[in-house]
Amino acid sequence: MSDPVHAVVGLFETPRALLEAIARLRPRGLGRLEAYTPYPVHGIDQALGLRRSPLPGMVLVMGIVGTVTAFAFQYWISAVDYPLITGGKPATSWQAFVPIMFEVMVLFATFTAGLGMLLLLNRLPELDHPLLGSSSMSAITRDRLALAVESEGDGLDVAAAQRALTEAGAVAVEVVARPPGPYTVSIAAAAVAALVAGVAVVAAGLGTWVAVKAFPALPPMVHMLEQPRLSAQGGSGFFEDGRAARLPVPGTVARGRLPHPFTRQEEASVLGNPLARTGPVLALGRRVYGERCLVCHGSLGDGKALLSAAYGAKPANLHTAAARALPDGQIYHVIVAGKNSMPPYVRELSQDERWAAVHYVRALQRAQNAEARDF
Amino acid sequence: MNPSETVERRLLAVAMLGLIGMVCSFTVHGPARFWANFLLWFLFLLTVALGSLFVVSLEHLVGARWSVPIRRIPERISGLVVPLVPAALLALFSLPVLYPWARPGAVLAPIVAAKSAWLNVPFFAFRVVVCFALWLVSYRVLVGSSLEQDSSRDPALTLRLRRFAPVFAIFFGLTVTVVAFDWISSLEPEWYSDILGVYLFAGAFLAGLAATVLGVAYLIGQGRLPGVRPDHLYNLGAFLFAFTVFWSYIAFAQYLIMWYGNLPEEVYWYKHRVHGPWQTVTLILAIAHFLVPFLALIPRGSKGDLKTLCRVVGLVLGAHLLDLYWLIFPVLGAVPLLSWPELSFAMFFLGYALLWARRAMARGEDMPVGDPFLAEGLAFHL
């Protein structure tokens, strides 16, 4: 409150008069010069000695940041975090990144331009300005151009400023006082604003709730689901026999299921286990054993399981000397062809799954007949 | 002998030397390379002329005032469409050489044979004649009225131009698309791109703007455009900047869609250009037609600075020529051809065009003195 005067304002009738007044007052150093005009005046930036706006530089930097951000995000998603081949294109296909890079560049740049101008450079929101209450304001918003000599805080020579403005050709001069204290908001106005905000929030919430209830879970992309296709058990007018399900071409060999060439168990002794005894292989064997073998042979492989008692079956104990002496190939053959009342598992299990199960059976046998060096 | 005559003699000598080189090239390398070069330069000058004509019509279309003081320059350059009529008729001889669908007795793929209702020599020639007739009429209306106004000072002519400009905009778009489809796309008739017309339009508009800037610089250098200030140049620079981005946008959109779709009948065209020996040309095109002008025109200062603008438009014109080269020459083979035949064609056509431009720039008033908006245009501030 050291200086109750905010500014001395002079009104001018033409842009030329304003520019001339600026040129005359600037060297005097009476205070900070500020012009208020109803429309843009050419050359006023140079006359007032305003610096070039830093906004273009900010926009450029943020545009580059946006481009790089978009590239980095897409690269990370497409090539690092979840590499998914689409349309036979490499995971790092820069061509596909370009539209997003462009859009994010525009997003960053426009937000920087808009918010940077309003919030940073224009210092909005500004709730009040000393000039708004002055009588000059009505003239400025009509057709007058104003030049204000504003106080810089260390006192303003009001009389000198008034004289200078009058000499420079001002048609009217007004002293604008600084409003006492910061701008305050009345309680009524705050209540109205809070009410409006509250109603808006409630309305948005209700609208969302209604929308979600009225349009439940719309599937976003159903093209793959809704494509024309035949169902396995349905009919089809296309094929001669009227069925949609087709048999494979005779002689078809499924991947990982080469035909087993032996009919007798002893012949299969020549087969060796092609899989290395690694962690993943043993894990696979354990899964296969648990799904297919455990129900009869028991979790330890000793042939004592729940089912054997209920049905009077006598599954083999895999820990007998004979069973332990069997070559891998013969165990494999039993899995393929079955034995006694054990059914063949040739359809259910692939080659790798069978061989993994053989490894697991070996592990079970070793577990029941462990030697001192195993501990 | 005065210096002006010396320059003209030298240009004439360059053009004649080029003409000799052209004849030698025809006898040494055969017709295919000759006609490809001819087509390149015919389309280059045509796009410069049509682009300038579009710059002229744009002013009337949107009612711009700032461009009135410099309008005479694109008006003069667009007159190049008149001497291009014999070049177009001559270029018809390239049909059986360069265009597979026009080769007598050629066995066409079904996809090309299906286009024979459009791709046949009589209809092609008919379209060439119709397009040129439309352009010549437009030139008569757009430029003729403006010249008439110099002496008559009749403001009604301005209204007439404003009524005509939208009509011109419509068939300009259609005829440029026809040029792109007929002269360029049908060189490889299996390939098709709906957007190629827009692509050529973007290039032509840039070329017209670039030629306009060069013309403005030429006249300013002679002190014949008093009152044209950096504010006017800034607008030309902003136009150049905008359409550099537009061209790149269209070019990349065409590439992206074909790359994504990966259809054999489309993507082979790009495979030829993006991989192998043509890759270098594609990269240079991207740098010269987009990257350098884009970066050079970003600063505010460079758009209003005549020297910077001249450098940029020189590059833009070169890039536009390279663009047409990139569109046409891959039909000649896997390796880009650049040797004395290409130089000869450049010497002849550039020599001729500069000679023509010098004379065109000397005729009549340098500004549309009868235009009622000239004073307002001269008073233009950013």
PDB file of C-alpha atoms in Angstrom, chain A residues 60 64, chain B residues 241 244 290-299 302 312:
ATOM      1  CA  LEU A  60       8.941 -25.911 -31.027  1.00  0.00           C
ATOM      2  CA  ILE A  64       9.841 -32.114 -30.606  1.00  0.00           C
TER       3      ILE A  64
ATOM      4  CA  PHE B 241       5.723 -23.747 -45.615  1.00  0.00           C
ATOM      5  CA  THR B 244       5.610 -28.256 -48.082  1.00  0.00           C
ATOM      6  CA  PHE B 290      10.287 -31.962 -47.027  1.00  0.00           C
ATOM      7  CA  LEU B 291      12.962 -31.875 -44.370  1.00  0.00           C
ATOM      8  CA  VAL B 292      15.150 -28.980 -45.503  1.00  0.00           C
ATOM      9  CA  PRO B 293      12.373 -26.586 -46.654  1.00  0.00           C
ATOM     10  CA  PHE B 294      10.358 -27.484 -43.540  1.00  0.00           C
ATOM     11  CA  LEU B 295      13.194 -26.690 -41.143  1.00  0.00           C
ATOM     12  CA  ALA B 296      14.357 -23.681 -43.143  1.00  0.00           C
ATOM     13  CA  LEU B 297      10.895 -22.090 -43.168  1.00  0.00           C
ATOM     14  CA  ILE B 298      10.054 -22.614 -39.484  1.00  0.00           C
ATOM     15  CA  PRO B 299      11.696 -19.399 -38.159  1.00  0.00           C
ATOM     16  CA  SER B 302      13.197 -16.671 -42.853  1.00  0.00           C
ATOM     17  CA  VAL B 312      14.457 -22.368 -50.351  1.00  0.00           C
TER      18      VAL B 312
END
